[in-house]
Amino acid sequence: MSAATRKLLVDVHTHVYLPRYASLLRSRSAAPRILSRPTADGAGTEERLVILDNEPSGGRPVGPQYWDRDEKIKFMDKHGIDVSIVSTANPWLDFLPAAEAPSLAEALNADLDAYCATAPALSPALSRLYAFGLLPLVPAVPVPALLAAVAHIASLPRLRGVIMGTRGRGAGLDDPALEPVWAALARAGLVVFLHPHYGVPSSEWGDRENGHVLPLALGFPFETTIATTRLILAGVLDRHPSLRLLLAHAGGALPQLSARLASCVAHDPAVAQRLAHDARWYLGQLYFDAVAYGREELAFVAECVGRADSYEKGADRRTQSAQRTLGSSRLLFGTDHPFFPPLAETDKWQSVTENLEAIDGVEGWSDAEREGVRGGNAARLFGLV
Ligand code: URA
Ligand code: ZN
């Protein structure tokens, strides 16, 4: 079967720290940084990644999986992943001064395009690697520098979107200064991958040693939930209906809280009158990675997304199966590689197999719907076919 006819498995949530970025992290003495320390047996040294606030136990082990492209391809081959849309991992350029961020963004975006372009291809028309570029989203960066970065990314053939955190230029993503940036991203057809980093203040996590569990399992998704809600409430999706936003970790808690959000908006007329739609409607405008690790969770997100437009006044009622198709068409497989590596020598990574099994296991999805989530939806969204 040729690559063009085979059903593709596409990973839309897979990270890299390019060598240029890893060098920057090694040069730093405060987080985010890569530090070197003696191994526990004293026989050598090991590198550790320290990127989160108050990170426990000296951060996390870090190695070639994060920067070596051959390791990415080996990981893809091991799990049958045909195409990856790679993104720089958090915290991107957030910590840089405005004088440095634009030139580093430009260099890293060119590096990313080369990282993809020089990898083995599946066919003359289909690479194995595409990428999300980086914007120099830091406090006080001039908006024209952001627009120049959007134009540069749009000119690089393997870059199909941008990854961004939730802080924008320091005032969040509902900052009115970002209006021209949303307009430029929508016009360029670049997919915006919204990804958390800061989570919830560490004071919320108590004194018990819970490792990375609370910041990653709860802090990350709540951060995405808040940032997306602020975008909705600021009317960004009303003003830029063609903007394509992909939410990390299946949209965090947004699907679960969307009816409560709609109710709170409806009871707050000053907010309600700003919005063109019921708050639940906006879920149908978004894309969600399928990094949820469970079939019930995927089914629930698809159901919320598929019925999103039924809350419009006078909306036609779709059949349940039409809702399911619509909802699943907004979900896209991802792995979060190289985070969550297996703790013991195993053939496949649990963080990958759980997400694939979840897609396989959703009750009531047709083969076509599963294939869409595995890769067909990504192929359409990122213009791969
Ligand atoms: N931990 C991170 O810091 N980033 C991810 O994307 C996943 C886990
Ligand atoms: Zn991630």
GROMACS .gro file of C-alpha atoms and ligand atoms in nm:
model
  394
    1MET     CA    1   0.000   0.000   0.000
    2SER     CA    2   0.140   0.343  -0.081
    3ALA     CA    3   0.170   0.611   0.184
    4ALA     CA    4  -0.103   0.805   0.005
    5THR     CA    5  -0.362   0.527   0.032
    6ARG     CA    6  -0.264   0.377   0.369
    7LYS     CA    7  -0.452   0.515   0.667
    8LEU     CA    8  -0.207   0.736   0.848
    9LEU     CA    9  -0.131   0.747   1.218
   10VAL     CA   10  -0.047   1.113   1.289
   11ASP     CA   11   0.087   1.241   1.622
   12VAL     CA   12  -0.010   1.605   1.673
   13HIS     CA   13   0.127   1.637   2.029
   14THR     CA   14   0.497   1.549   2.031
   15HIS     CA   15   0.775   1.771   2.154
   16VAL     CA   16   1.135   1.860   2.087
   17TYR     CA   17   1.399   2.080   2.242
   18LEU     CA   18   1.609   2.161   1.937
   19PRO     CA   19   1.987   2.164   1.997
   20ARG     CA   20   1.991   2.545   1.986
   21TYR     CA   21   1.723   2.559   2.256
   22ALA     CA   22   1.883   2.284   2.468
   23SER     CA   23   2.212   2.481   2.461
   24LEU     CA   24   2.028   2.787   2.588
   25LEU     CA   25   1.875   2.583   2.873
   26ARG     CA   26   2.222   2.445   2.961
   27SER     CA   27   2.363   2.798   2.979
   28ARG     CA   28   2.113   2.907   3.246
   29SER     CA   29   2.148   2.893   3.623
   30ALA     CA   30   1.776   2.938   3.703
   31ALA     CA   31   1.470   2.751   3.574
   32PRO     CA   32   1.403   2.680   3.299
   33ARG     CA   33   1.734   2.504   3.272
   34ILE     CA   34   1.915   2.179   3.203
   35LEU     CA   35   2.159   2.101   3.479
   36SER     CA   36   2.430   1.842   3.501
   37ARG     CA   37   2.489   1.647   3.824
   38PRO     CA   38   2.673   1.336   3.940
   39THR     CA   39   2.477   1.013   3.898
   40ALA     CA   40   2.355   0.840   4.216
   41ASP     CA   41   2.643   0.586   4.198
   42GLY     CA   42   2.895   0.868   4.152
   43ALA     CA   43   3.031   0.699   3.841
   44GLY     CA   44   2.936   0.972   3.594
   45THR     CA   45   2.709   1.270   3.534
   46GLU     CA   46   2.351   1.299   3.423
   47GLU     CA   47   2.147   1.587   3.283
   48ARG     CA   48   1.819   1.694   3.445
   49LEU     CA   49   1.545   1.919   3.310
   50VAL     CA   50   1.408   2.177   3.553
   51ILE     CA   51   1.125   2.376   3.397
   52LEU     CA   52   0.835   2.395   3.641
   53ASP     CA   53   0.803   2.631   3.938
   54ASN     CA   54   0.927   2.463   4.259
   55GLU     CA   55   0.997   2.149   4.063
   56PRO     CA   56   1.040   1.846   4.293
   57SER     CA   57   1.338   1.611   4.312
   58GLY     CA   58   1.580   1.800   4.092
   59GLY     CA   59   1.355   1.797   3.789
   60ARG     CA   60   1.328   1.514   3.542
   61PRO     CA   61   1.584   1.307   3.352
   62VAL     CA   62   1.649   1.448   3.006
   63GLY     CA   63   1.844   1.301   2.716
   64PRO     CA   64   1.864   1.253   2.341
   65GLN     CA   65   1.491   1.172   2.317
   66TYR     CA   66   1.442   1.546   2.358
   67TRP     CA   67   1.674   1.671   2.084
   68ASP     CA   68   1.795   1.392   1.859
   69ARG     CA   69   1.580   1.355   1.548
   70ASP     CA   70   1.684   0.991   1.500
   71GLU     CA   71   1.534   0.918   1.842
   72LYS     CA   72   1.205   1.080   1.734
   73ILE     CA   73   1.195   0.867   1.420
   74LYS     CA   74   1.281   0.551   1.616
   75PHE     CA   75   0.999   0.628   1.859
   76MET     CA   76   0.761   0.684   1.567
   77ASP     CA   77   0.866   0.357   1.402
   78LYS     CA   78   0.828   0.162   1.725
   79HIS     CA   79   0.466   0.279   1.761
   80GLY     CA   80   0.363   0.279   1.394
   81ILE     CA   81   0.339   0.658   1.381
   82ASP     CA   82   0.363   0.773   1.019
   83VAL     CA   83   0.372   1.149   1.063
   84SER     CA   84   0.448   1.376   1.361
   85ILE     CA   85   0.370   1.743   1.394
   86VAL     CA   86   0.646   1.836   1.638
   87SER     CA   87   0.643   2.135   1.868
   88THR     CA   88   0.898   2.295   2.097
   89ALA     CA   89   0.818   2.188   2.453
   90ASN     CA   90   0.729   2.432   2.728
   91PRO     CA   91   0.819   2.697   2.834
   92TRP     CA   92   0.908   2.807   2.477
   93LEU     CA   93   1.055   3.158   2.479
   94ASP     CA   94   0.842   3.286   2.767
   95PHE     CA   95   1.141   3.363   2.993
   96LEU     CA   96   1.343   3.570   2.745
   97PRO     CA   97   1.366   3.949   2.732
   98ALA     CA   98   1.182   4.120   2.447
   99ALA     CA   99   1.516   4.218   2.292
  100GLU     CA  100   1.618   3.851   2.248
  101ALA     CA  101   1.297   3.659   2.181
  102PRO     CA  102   1.225   3.762   1.817
  103SER     CA  103   1.568   3.669   1.679
  104LEU     CA  104   1.573   3.338   1.867
  105ALA     CA  105   1.220   3.260   1.743
  106GLU     CA  106   1.334   3.325   1.388
  107ALA     CA  107   1.639   3.099   1.422
  108LEU     CA  108   1.442   2.819   1.592
  109ASN     CA  109   1.167   2.832   1.331
  110ALA     CA  110   1.426   2.794   1.054
  111ASP     CA  111   1.586   2.507   1.253
  112LEU     CA  112   1.246   2.339   1.287
  113ASP     CA  113   1.178   2.359   0.915
  114ALA     CA  114   1.521   2.206   0.843
  115TYR     CA  115   1.465   1.936   1.112
  116CYS     CA  116   1.152   1.830   0.921
  117ALA     CA  117   1.276   1.883   0.566
  118THR     CA  118   1.587   1.670   0.601
  119ALA     CA  119   1.407   1.371   0.760
  120PRO     CA  120   1.320   1.065   0.551
  121ALA     CA  121   0.991   1.120   0.367
  122LEU     CA  122   0.695   0.883   0.325
  123SER     CA  123   0.651   0.987  -0.037
  124PRO     CA  124   0.759   1.284  -0.252
  125ALA     CA  125   0.448   1.466  -0.134
  126LEU     CA  126   0.442   1.358   0.231
  127SER     CA  127   0.711   1.415   0.494
  128ARG     CA  128   0.728   1.222   0.819
  129LEU     CA  129   0.779   1.544   1.012
  130TYR     CA  130   0.596   1.876   1.018
  131ALA     CA  131   0.604   2.133   1.296
  132PHE     CA  132   0.442   2.410   1.495
  133GLY     CA  133   0.657   2.723   1.497
  134LEU     CA  134   0.724   2.957   1.788
  135LEU     CA  135   0.614   3.316   1.835
  136PRO     CA  136   0.822   3.551   2.052
  137LEU     CA  137   0.534   3.592   2.299
  138VAL     CA  138   0.703   3.776   2.585
  139PRO     CA  139   0.619   4.092   2.782
  140ALA     CA  140   0.672   4.417   2.590
  141VAL     CA  141   0.749   4.252   2.259
  142PRO     CA  142   0.627   4.487   1.984
  143VAL     CA  143   0.324   4.350   1.800
  144PRO     CA  144   0.494   4.402   1.460
  145ALA     CA  145   0.762   4.153   1.574
  146LEU     CA  146   0.485   3.898   1.638
  147LEU     CA  147   0.333   3.965   1.296
  148ALA     CA  148   0.675   3.925   1.133
  149ALA     CA  149   0.713   3.587   1.308
  150VAL     CA  150   0.371   3.476   1.181
  151ALA     CA  151   0.471   3.574   0.825
  152HIS     CA  152   0.804   3.392   0.856
  153ILE     CA  153   0.637   3.074   0.986
  154ALA     CA  154   0.377   3.088   0.709
  155SER     CA  155   0.662   3.102   0.454
  156LEU     CA  156   0.831   2.784   0.586
  157PRO     CA  157   0.679   2.484   0.408
  158ARG     CA  158   0.697   2.227   0.688
  159LEU     CA  159   0.558   2.462   0.954
  160ARG     CA  160   0.181   2.426   0.971
  161GLY     CA  161   0.098   2.612   1.289
  162VAL     CA  162   0.230   2.768   1.608
  163ILE     CA  163   0.247   2.638   1.963
  164MET     CA  164   0.180   2.888   2.237
  165GLY     CA  165   0.145   2.902   2.612
  166THR     CA  166  -0.122   3.090   2.801
  167ARG     CA  167   0.052   3.413   2.899
  168GLY     CA  168   0.068   3.599   2.569
  169ARG     CA  169   0.261   3.923   2.618
  170GLY     CA  170   0.214   3.887   2.993
  171ALA     CA  171  -0.155   3.981   3.009
  172GLY     CA  172  -0.296   3.648   2.890
  173LEU     CA  173  -0.443   3.549   2.556
  174ASP     CA  174  -0.742   3.781   2.591
  175ASP     CA  175  -0.508   4.081   2.573
  176PRO     CA  176  -0.659   4.320   2.313
  177ALA     CA  177  -0.304   4.382   2.185
  178LEU     CA  178  -0.313   4.030   2.037
  179GLU     CA  179  -0.608   4.103   1.807
  180PRO     CA  180  -0.387   4.156   1.498
  181VAL     CA  181  -0.197   3.838   1.583
  182TRP     CA  182  -0.516   3.627   1.587
  183ALA     CA  183  -0.618   3.790   1.259
  184ALA     CA  184  -0.280   3.713   1.101
  185LEU     CA  185  -0.282   3.352   1.224
  186ALA     CA  186  -0.634   3.298   1.091
  187ARG     CA  187  -0.545   3.456   0.756
  188ALA     CA  188  -0.233   3.242   0.723
  189GLY     CA  189  -0.432   2.924   0.804
  190LEU     CA  190  -0.186   2.833   1.080
  191VAL     CA  191  -0.320   2.600   1.350
  192VAL     CA  192  -0.269   2.741   1.701
  193PHE     CA  193  -0.172   2.466   1.947
  194LEU     CA  194  -0.256   2.596   2.295
  195HIS     CA  195  -0.041   2.422   2.557
  196PRO     CA  196  -0.004   2.473   2.933
  197HIS     CA  197   0.310   2.528   3.135
  198TYR     CA  198   0.238   2.721   3.456
  199GLY     CA  199  -0.049   2.517   3.595
  200VAL     CA  200  -0.200   2.626   3.926
  201PRO     CA  201   0.003   2.807   4.196
  202SER     CA  202   0.215   2.555   4.385
  203SER     CA  203   0.067   2.683   4.714
  204GLU     CA  204  -0.244   2.482   4.620
  205TRP     CA  205  -0.059   2.152   4.630
  206GLY     CA  206  -0.002   2.122   5.005
  207ASP     CA  207   0.302   1.989   5.189
  208ARG     CA  208   0.283   1.623   5.097
  209GLU     CA  209   0.543   1.502   4.846
  210ASN     CA  210   0.333   1.413   4.543
  211GLY     CA  211   0.607   1.445   4.283
  212HIS     CA  212   0.487   1.583   3.950
  213VAL     CA  213   0.141   1.430   3.982
  214LEU     CA  214  -0.070   1.732   4.081
  215PRO     CA  215   0.092   1.994   3.853
  216LEU     CA  216   0.080   1.765   3.548
  217ALA     CA  217  -0.250   1.584   3.603
  218LEU     CA  218  -0.450   1.882   3.730
  219GLY     CA  219  -0.254   2.207   3.705
  220PHE     CA  220  -0.182   2.174   3.333
  221PRO     CA  221  -0.541   2.100   3.224
  222PHE     CA  222  -0.690   2.371   3.448
  223GLU     CA  223  -0.452   2.625   3.298
  224THR     CA  224  -0.570   2.532   2.947
  225THR     CA  225  -0.932   2.545   3.064
  226ILE     CA  226  -0.892   2.896   3.202
  227ALA     CA  227  -0.700   3.030   2.901
  228THR     CA  228  -0.954   2.893   2.653
  229THR     CA  229  -1.246   3.024   2.856
  230ARG     CA  230  -1.088   3.370   2.863
  231LEU     CA  231  -1.048   3.357   2.483
  232ILE     CA  232  -1.414   3.265   2.445
  233LEU     CA  233  -1.532   3.534   2.687
  234ALA     CA  234  -1.318   3.798   2.513
  235GLY     CA  235  -1.499   3.723   2.187
  236VAL     CA  236  -1.182   3.610   2.006
  237LEU     CA  237  -1.365   3.317   1.845
  238ASP     CA  238  -1.652   3.547   1.742
  239ARG     CA  239  -1.420   3.795   1.574
  240HIS     CA  240  -1.195   3.531   1.413
  241PRO     CA  241  -1.427   3.248   1.311
  242SER     CA  242  -1.166   3.090   1.083
  243LEU     CA  243  -0.902   3.069   1.359
  244ARG     CA  244  -0.814   2.704   1.417
  245LEU     CA  245  -0.731   2.637   1.783
  246LEU     CA  246  -0.607   2.295   1.898
  247LEU     CA  247  -0.628   2.239   2.274
  248ALA     CA  248  -0.376   2.024   2.457
  249HIS     CA  249  -0.480   1.731   2.677
  250ALA     CA  250  -0.828   1.705   2.527
  251GLY     CA  251  -0.918   2.059   2.630
  252GLY     CA  252  -0.855   2.002   3.000
  253ALA     CA  253  -1.174   2.043   3.200
  254LEU     CA  254  -1.350   2.262   2.942
  255PRO     CA  255  -1.589   1.995   2.808
  256GLN     CA  256  -1.682   1.886   3.162
  257LEU     CA  257  -1.744   2.246   3.270
  258SER     CA  258  -1.897   2.386   2.952
  259ALA     CA  259  -2.260   2.365   3.065
  260ARG     CA  260  -2.172   2.530   3.397
  261LEU     CA  261  -1.985   2.797   3.204
  262ALA     CA  262  -2.289   2.854   2.981
  263SER     CA  263  -2.513   2.883   3.286
  264CYS     CA  264  -2.281   3.131   3.462
  265VAL     CA  265  -2.264   3.342   3.146
  266ALA     CA  266  -2.641   3.333   3.104
  267HIS     CA  267  -2.678   3.465   3.460
  268ASP     CA  268  -2.437   3.751   3.397
  269PRO     CA  269  -2.603   3.970   3.133
  270ALA     CA  270  -2.303   4.202   3.093
  271VAL     CA  271  -2.097   3.904   2.980
  272ALA     CA  272  -2.375   3.728   2.790
  273GLN     CA  273  -2.446   4.029   2.571
  274ARG     CA  274  -2.082   4.036   2.456
  275LEU     CA  275  -2.101   3.684   2.314
  276ALA     CA  276  -2.261   3.592   1.982
  277HIS     CA  277  -2.342   3.236   2.098
  278ASP     CA  278  -2.424   3.013   2.395
  279ALA     CA  279  -2.090   2.933   2.564
  280ARG     CA  280  -2.125   2.561   2.477
  281TRP     CA  281  -2.137   2.647   2.105
  282TYR     CA  282  -1.769   2.744   2.103
  283LEU     CA  283  -1.660   2.388   2.176
  284GLY     CA  284  -1.767   2.298   1.825
  285GLN     CA  285  -1.524   2.556   1.685
  286LEU     CA  286  -1.221   2.403   1.859
  287TYR     CA  287  -0.996   2.103   1.800
  288PHE     CA  288  -0.887   1.874   2.083
  289ASP     CA  289  -0.592   1.641   2.102
  290ALA     CA  290  -0.687   1.290   2.210
  291VAL     CA  291  -0.427   1.283   2.490
  292ALA     CA  292  -0.687   1.183   2.750
  293TYR     CA  293  -0.574   0.823   2.827
  294GLY     CA  294  -0.929   0.686   2.851
  295ARG     CA  295  -1.211   0.588   2.617
  296GLU     CA  296  -1.488   0.728   2.834
  297GLU     CA  297  -1.311   1.065   2.838
  298LEU     CA  298  -1.274   1.069   2.459
  299ALA     CA  299  -1.636   0.970   2.410
  300PHE     CA  300  -1.743   1.250   2.644
  301VAL     CA  301  -1.537   1.518   2.466
  302ALA     CA  302  -1.670   1.405   2.129
  303GLU     CA  303  -2.028   1.414   2.261
  304CYS     CA  304  -1.989   1.768   2.400
  305VAL     CA  305  -1.827   1.888   2.077
  306GLY     CA  306  -2.076   1.710   1.851
  307ARG     CA  307  -2.378   1.866   2.021
  308ALA     CA  308  -2.222   2.211   2.060
  309ASP     CA  309  -2.428   2.381   1.792
  310SER     CA  310  -2.754   2.230   1.911
  311TYR     CA  311  -2.764   2.500   2.180
  312GLU     CA  312  -2.820   2.771   1.921
  313LYS     CA  313  -3.175   2.906   1.914
  314GLY     CA  314  -3.370   2.735   1.636
  315ALA     CA  315  -3.091   2.480   1.571
  316ASP     CA  316  -3.190   2.163   1.388
  317ARG     CA  317  -3.158   1.856   1.603
  318ARG     CA  318  -2.892   1.621   1.469
  319THR     CA  319  -2.923   1.248   1.511
  320GLN     CA  320  -2.696   1.100   1.775
  321SER     CA  321  -2.483   0.935   1.512
  322ALA     CA  322  -2.439   1.264   1.322
  323GLN     CA  323  -2.334   1.429   1.648
  324ARG     CA  324  -2.083   1.152   1.711
  325THR     CA  325  -1.930   1.194   1.367
  326LEU     CA  326  -1.909   1.569   1.407
  327GLY     CA  327  -1.757   1.542   1.755
  328SER     CA  328  -1.498   1.280   1.668
  329SER     CA  329  -1.391   1.484   1.364
  330ARG     CA  330  -1.243   1.741   1.606
  331LEU     CA  331  -1.026   1.492   1.799
  332LEU     CA  332  -0.665   1.415   1.700
  333PHE     CA  333  -0.426   1.149   1.830
  334GLY     CA  334  -0.120   1.264   2.025
  335THR     CA  335   0.146   1.118   2.254
  336ASP     CA  336   0.320   1.401   2.447
  337HIS     CA  337   0.652   1.232   2.362
  338PRO     CA  338   0.920   1.248   2.506
  339PHE     CA  339   0.742   1.322   2.834
  340PHE     CA  340   0.598   1.023   3.022
  341PRO     CA  341   0.862   0.765   2.916
  342PRO     CA  342   0.819   0.406   3.042
  343LEU     CA  343   0.977   0.351   3.384
  344ALA     CA  344   1.101   0.003   3.302
  345GLU     CA  345   1.232  -0.149   2.978
  346THR     CA  346   0.919  -0.219   2.773
  347ASP     CA  347   0.860  -0.253   2.406
  348LYS     CA  348   0.601   0.022   2.367
  349TRP     CA  349   0.535   0.332   2.574
  350GLN     CA  350   0.229   0.306   2.801
  351SER     CA  351   0.153   0.675   2.733
  352VAL     CA  352   0.112   0.585   2.364
  353THR     CA  353  -0.066   0.252   2.390
  354GLU     CA  354  -0.322   0.389   2.638
  355ASN     CA  355  -0.415   0.670   2.401
  356LEU     CA  356  -0.441   0.431   2.104
  357GLU     CA  357  -0.648   0.184   2.306
  358ALA     CA  358  -0.877   0.467   2.414
  359ILE     CA  359  -0.945   0.555   2.048
  360ASP     CA  360  -1.003   0.187   1.965
  361GLY     CA  361  -1.230   0.141   2.264
  362VAL     CA  362  -1.482   0.426   2.236
  363GLU     CA  363  -1.823   0.264   2.219
  364GLY     CA  364  -2.025   0.338   1.911
  365TRP     CA  365  -1.752   0.493   1.695
  366SER     CA  366  -1.733   0.355   1.342
  367ASP     CA  367  -1.403   0.247   1.185
  368ALA     CA  368  -1.405   0.570   0.984
  369GLU     CA  369  -1.443   0.776   1.301
  370ARG     CA  370  -1.153   0.592   1.468
  371GLU     CA  371  -0.939   0.639   1.157
  372GLY     CA  372  -1.023   1.007   1.161
  373VAL     CA  373  -0.899   1.047   1.518
  374ARG     CA  374  -0.588   0.835   1.445
  375GLY     CA  375  -0.484   1.050   1.151
  376GLY     CA  376  -0.749   1.149   0.898
  377ASN     CA  377  -0.857   1.456   1.093
  378ALA     CA  378  -0.496   1.570   1.130
  379ALA     CA  379  -0.428   1.510   0.759
  380ARG     CA  380  -0.713   1.750   0.678
  381LEU     CA  381  -0.635   2.006   0.947
  382PHE     CA  382  -0.267   2.031   0.859
  383GLY     CA  383  -0.308   1.996   0.482
  384LEU     CA  384  -0.105   1.673   0.465
  385VAL     CA  385  -0.310   1.523   0.182
  386URA     N1  386   0.541   1.776   3.113
  386URA     C1  387   0.574   1.893   3.055
  386URA     O1  388   0.644   1.973   3.112
  386URA     N2  389   0.528   1.918   2.933
  386URA     C2  390   0.450   1.834   2.868
  386URA     O2  391   0.411   1.862   2.758
  386URA     C3  392   0.416   1.713   2.931
  386URA     C4  393   0.463   1.688   3.053
  387ZN      ZN  394   0.283   1.848   2.577
   0.00000   0.00000   0.00000
